[in-house]
Short mmCIF file of C-alpha atoms in Angstrom, two decimals:
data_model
loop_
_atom_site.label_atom_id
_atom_site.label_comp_id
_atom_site.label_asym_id
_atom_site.label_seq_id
_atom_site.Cartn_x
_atom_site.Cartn_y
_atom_site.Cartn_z
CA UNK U 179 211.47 14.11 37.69
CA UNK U 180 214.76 13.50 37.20
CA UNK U 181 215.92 17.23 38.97
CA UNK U 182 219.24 18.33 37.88
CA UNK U 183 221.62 16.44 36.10
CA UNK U 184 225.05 16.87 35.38
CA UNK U 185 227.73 14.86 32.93
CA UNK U 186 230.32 14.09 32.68
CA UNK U 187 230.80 12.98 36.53
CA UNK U 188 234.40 12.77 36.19
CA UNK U 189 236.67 14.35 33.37
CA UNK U 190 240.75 14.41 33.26
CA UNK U 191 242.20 17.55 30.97
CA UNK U 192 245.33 18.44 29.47
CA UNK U 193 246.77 21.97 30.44
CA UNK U 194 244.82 24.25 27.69
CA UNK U 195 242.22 21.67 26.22
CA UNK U 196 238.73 23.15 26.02
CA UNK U 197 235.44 21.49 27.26
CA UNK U 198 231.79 21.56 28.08
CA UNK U 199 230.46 20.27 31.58
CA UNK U 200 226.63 20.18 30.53
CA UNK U 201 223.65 20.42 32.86
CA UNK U 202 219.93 20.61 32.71
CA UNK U 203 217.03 20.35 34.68
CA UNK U 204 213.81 19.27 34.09
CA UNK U 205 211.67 21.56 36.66
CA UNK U 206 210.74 24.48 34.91
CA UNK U 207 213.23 26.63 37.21
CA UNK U 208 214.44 29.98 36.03
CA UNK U 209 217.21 30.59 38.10
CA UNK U 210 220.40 28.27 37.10
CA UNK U 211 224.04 28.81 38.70
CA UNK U 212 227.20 27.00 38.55
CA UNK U 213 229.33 26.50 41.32
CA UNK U 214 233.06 25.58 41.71
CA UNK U 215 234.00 23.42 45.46
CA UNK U 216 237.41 23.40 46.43
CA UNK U 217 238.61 22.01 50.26
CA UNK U 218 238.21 24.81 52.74
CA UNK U 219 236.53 27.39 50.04
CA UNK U 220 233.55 26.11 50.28
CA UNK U 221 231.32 26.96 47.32
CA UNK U 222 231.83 30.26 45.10
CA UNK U 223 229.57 30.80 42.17
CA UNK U 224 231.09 31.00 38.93
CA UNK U 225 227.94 32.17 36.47
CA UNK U 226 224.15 31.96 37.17
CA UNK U 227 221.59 33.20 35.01
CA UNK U 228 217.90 34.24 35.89
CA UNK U 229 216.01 32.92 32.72
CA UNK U 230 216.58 31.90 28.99
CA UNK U 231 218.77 34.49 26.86
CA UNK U 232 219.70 35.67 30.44
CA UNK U 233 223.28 35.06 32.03
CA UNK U 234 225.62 37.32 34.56
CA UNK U 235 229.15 36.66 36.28
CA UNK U 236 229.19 35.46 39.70
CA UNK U 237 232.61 35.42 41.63
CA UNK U 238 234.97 33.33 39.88
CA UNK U 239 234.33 33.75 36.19
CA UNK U 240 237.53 34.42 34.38
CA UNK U 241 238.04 31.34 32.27
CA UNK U 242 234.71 29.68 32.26
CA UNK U 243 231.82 30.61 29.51
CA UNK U 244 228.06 29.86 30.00
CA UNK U 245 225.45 30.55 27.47
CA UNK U 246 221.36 29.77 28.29
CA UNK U 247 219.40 28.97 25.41
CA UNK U 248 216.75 27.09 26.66
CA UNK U 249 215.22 27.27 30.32
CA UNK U 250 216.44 23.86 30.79
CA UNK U 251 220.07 23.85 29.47
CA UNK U 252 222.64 25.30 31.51
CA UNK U 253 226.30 24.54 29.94
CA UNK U 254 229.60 25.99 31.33
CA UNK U 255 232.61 26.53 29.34
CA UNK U 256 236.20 25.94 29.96
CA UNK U 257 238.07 27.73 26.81
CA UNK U 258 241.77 26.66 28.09
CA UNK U 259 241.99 24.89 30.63
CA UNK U 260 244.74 24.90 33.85
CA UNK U 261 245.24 23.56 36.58
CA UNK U 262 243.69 25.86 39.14
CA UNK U 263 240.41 24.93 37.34
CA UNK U 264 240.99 21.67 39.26
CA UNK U 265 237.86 21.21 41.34
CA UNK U 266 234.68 19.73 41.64
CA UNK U 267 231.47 21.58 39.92
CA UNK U 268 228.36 21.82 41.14
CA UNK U 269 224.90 22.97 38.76
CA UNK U 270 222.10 23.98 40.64
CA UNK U 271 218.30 25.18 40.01
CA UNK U 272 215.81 27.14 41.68
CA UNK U 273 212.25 28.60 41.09
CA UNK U 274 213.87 32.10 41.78
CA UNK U 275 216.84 33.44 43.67
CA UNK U 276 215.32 35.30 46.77
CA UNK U 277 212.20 34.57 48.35
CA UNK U 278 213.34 31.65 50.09
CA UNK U 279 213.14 29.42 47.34
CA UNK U 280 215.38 26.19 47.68
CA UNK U 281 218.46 25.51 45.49
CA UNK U 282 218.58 22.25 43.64
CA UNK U 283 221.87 20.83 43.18
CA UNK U 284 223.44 18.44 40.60
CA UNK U 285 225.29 14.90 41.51
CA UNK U 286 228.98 17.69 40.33
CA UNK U 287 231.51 17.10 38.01
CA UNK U 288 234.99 15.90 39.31
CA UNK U 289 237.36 17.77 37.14
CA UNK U 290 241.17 17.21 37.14
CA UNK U 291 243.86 19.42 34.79
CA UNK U 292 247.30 17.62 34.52
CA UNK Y 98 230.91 43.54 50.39
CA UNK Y 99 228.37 40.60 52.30
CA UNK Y 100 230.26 37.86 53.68
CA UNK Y 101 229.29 34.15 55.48
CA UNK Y 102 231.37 33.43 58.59
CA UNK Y 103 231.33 29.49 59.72
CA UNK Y 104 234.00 29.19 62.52
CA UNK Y 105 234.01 25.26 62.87
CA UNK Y 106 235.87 24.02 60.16
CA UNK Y 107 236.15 20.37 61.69
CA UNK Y 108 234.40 18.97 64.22
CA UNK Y 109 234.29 15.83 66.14
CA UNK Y 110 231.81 13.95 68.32
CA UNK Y 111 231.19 11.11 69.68
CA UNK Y 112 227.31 9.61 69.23
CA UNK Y 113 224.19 11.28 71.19
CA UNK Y 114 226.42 14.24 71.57
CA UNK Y 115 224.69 17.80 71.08
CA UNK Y 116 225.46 19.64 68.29
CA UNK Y 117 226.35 23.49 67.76
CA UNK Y 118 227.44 24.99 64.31
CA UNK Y 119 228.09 28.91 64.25
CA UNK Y 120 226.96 31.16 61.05
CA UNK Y 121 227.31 34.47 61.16
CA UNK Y 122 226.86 37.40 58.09
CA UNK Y 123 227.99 40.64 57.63
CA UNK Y 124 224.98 42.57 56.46
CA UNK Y 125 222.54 44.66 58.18
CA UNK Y 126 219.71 44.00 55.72
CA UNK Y 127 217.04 41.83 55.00
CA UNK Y 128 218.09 37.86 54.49
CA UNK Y 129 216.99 34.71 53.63
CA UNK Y 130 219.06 32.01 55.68
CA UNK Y 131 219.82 28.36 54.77
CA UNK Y 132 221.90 24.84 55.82
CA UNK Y 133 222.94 22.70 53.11
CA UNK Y 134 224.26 19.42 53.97
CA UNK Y 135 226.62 17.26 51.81
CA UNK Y 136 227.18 13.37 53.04
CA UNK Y 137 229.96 11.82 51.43
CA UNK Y 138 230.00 11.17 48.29
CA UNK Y 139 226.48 12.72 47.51
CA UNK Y 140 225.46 16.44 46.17
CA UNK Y 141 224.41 19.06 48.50
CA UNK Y 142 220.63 19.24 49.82
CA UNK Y 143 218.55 21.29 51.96
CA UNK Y 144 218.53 20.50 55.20
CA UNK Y 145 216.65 23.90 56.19
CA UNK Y 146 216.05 27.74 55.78
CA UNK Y 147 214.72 30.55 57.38
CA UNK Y 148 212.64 33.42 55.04
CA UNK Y 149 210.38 34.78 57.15
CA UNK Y 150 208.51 34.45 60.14
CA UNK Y 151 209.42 32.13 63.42
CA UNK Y 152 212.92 32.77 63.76
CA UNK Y 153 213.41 29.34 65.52
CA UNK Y 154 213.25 26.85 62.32
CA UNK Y 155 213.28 23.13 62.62
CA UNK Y 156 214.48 21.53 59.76
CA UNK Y 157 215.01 17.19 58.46
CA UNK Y 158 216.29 14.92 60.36
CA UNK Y 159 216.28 16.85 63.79
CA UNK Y 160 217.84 19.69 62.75
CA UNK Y 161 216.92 23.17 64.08
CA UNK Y 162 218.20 26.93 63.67
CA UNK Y 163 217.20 30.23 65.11
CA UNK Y 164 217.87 33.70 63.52
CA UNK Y 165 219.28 36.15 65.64
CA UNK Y 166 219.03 39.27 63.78
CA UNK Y 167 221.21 41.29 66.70
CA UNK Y 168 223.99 39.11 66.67
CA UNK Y 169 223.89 38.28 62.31
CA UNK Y 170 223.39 35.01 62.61
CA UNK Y 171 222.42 31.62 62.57
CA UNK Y 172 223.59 28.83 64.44
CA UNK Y 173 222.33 24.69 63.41
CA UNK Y 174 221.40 22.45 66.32
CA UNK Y 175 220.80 18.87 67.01
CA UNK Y 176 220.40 18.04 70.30
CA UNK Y 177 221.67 14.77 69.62
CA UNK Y 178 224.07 13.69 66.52
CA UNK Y 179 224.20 10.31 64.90
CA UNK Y 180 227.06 8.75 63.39
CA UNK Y 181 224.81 9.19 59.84
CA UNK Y 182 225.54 12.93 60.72
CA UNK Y 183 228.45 12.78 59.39
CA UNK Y 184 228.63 15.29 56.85
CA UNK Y 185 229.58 18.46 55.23
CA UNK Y 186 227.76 21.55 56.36
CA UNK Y 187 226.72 24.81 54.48
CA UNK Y 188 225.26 27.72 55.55
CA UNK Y 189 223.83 30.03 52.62
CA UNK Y 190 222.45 33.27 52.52
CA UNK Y 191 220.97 35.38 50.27
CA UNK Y 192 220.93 39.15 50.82
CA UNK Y 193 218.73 41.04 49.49
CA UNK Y 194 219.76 44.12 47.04
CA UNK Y 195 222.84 42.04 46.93
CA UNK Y 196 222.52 41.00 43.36
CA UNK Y 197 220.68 37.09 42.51
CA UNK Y 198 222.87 35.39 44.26
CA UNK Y 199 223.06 32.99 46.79
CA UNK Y 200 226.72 33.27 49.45
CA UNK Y 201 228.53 30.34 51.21
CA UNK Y 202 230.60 29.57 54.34
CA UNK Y 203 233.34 27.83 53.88
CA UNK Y 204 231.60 24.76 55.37
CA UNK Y 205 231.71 22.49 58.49
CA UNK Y 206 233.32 19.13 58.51
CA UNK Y 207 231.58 17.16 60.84
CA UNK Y 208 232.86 13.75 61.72
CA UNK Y 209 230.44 11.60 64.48
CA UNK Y 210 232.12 8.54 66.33
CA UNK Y 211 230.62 5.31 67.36
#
């Protein structure tokens, strides 16, 4: 298994260019989030979606999009980027949210907006 | 709304030192409790969680927690750190009827000397 997988690992933008961080996993999970880590903010969840066709805001959404058409494919969205979107992104996958069940996490996405 | 407390943002100790980390939540209702641990450079994994059960939970690499449902929360502990300790720390916690979603602390830098 290659668990969850993220790419680009590092990507510089331009103030108001657009962009797709992808990520997928290959365990079957239904629960998929994406998380944004900034230096003393720890991690705040952007989007996370509980199945295929399935998606809801978490805490930080405004300027990121997420669709899930697959249960495997998780993409987020930047529609304009700036540069408080600086930060490093996390994907992560579970069997289920609740329960106990452990969160996967993705190798992140280093993103810089000049 | 629910809320993770870590109080330690940075901490340093020297080798074979014991080890304290303080996580505390604001929510009277039922939880599920983890630590995630990032080492530099590296994505966050599981380092242990607490669902149900034994509220004393030992976790990899010598790691332990107890739940204290009186006081909210729920402290890590190694009796005795290793310079390979040094890490980020995350405690997690999912509260139930709190939507599918998963809440971090801010995190714990921990820095071990030789």
């Amino acid at each position: 298994n290659a668990g969850v997988t993220q790419t680009p690992k590092f990507q510089v933008l331009k103030t108001g260019q657009s962009m797709t961080l992808q990520c997928a996993q290959d365990m079957n999970h239904e629960y998929m989030s994406w998380y944004r880590q900034d230096p003393g903010m720890g991690l705040r969840l952007i989007h996370y979606s509980v199945g295929a066709g399935i998606t809801d805001q978490g805490e930080v959404p405004n300027g990121y999009n997420v669709s899930r058409s697959t249960t495997e494919d998780f993409p987020l969205r930047l529609l304009s980027a700036a540069p408080s979107q600086t930060s490093v992104y996390f994907c992560a996958s579970s069997y289920s949210i609740g329960s106990g069940y452990e969160q996967y996490f993705g190798p992140g996405t280093r993103l810089t907006v000049t | 709304a629910q809320s993770v407390s870590q109080h330690n943002h940075h901490v340093i100790l020297s080798e074979a030192a014991s080890l304290e980390l303080g996580c505390n939540y604001s929510y009277g209702g039922t939880v599920n409790l983890f630590w995630y641990v990032q080492y530099p450079g590296q994505h966050l994994q599981l380092l242990l969680k607490y669902f149900s059960g034994d509220p004393l939970v030992k976790g990899i690499k010598g790691f332990e927690a107890e739940f204290i449902k009186s006081k909210f929360s729920f402290n890590l502990r190694k009796p005795s750190v290793q310079w390979s300790d040094t890490a980020e720390y995350f405690c997690a916690v999912y509260f139930t009827g709190g939507g599918n979603k998963l809440t971090f602390g801010t995190g714990t830098q921990l820095k071990v000397e030789l």
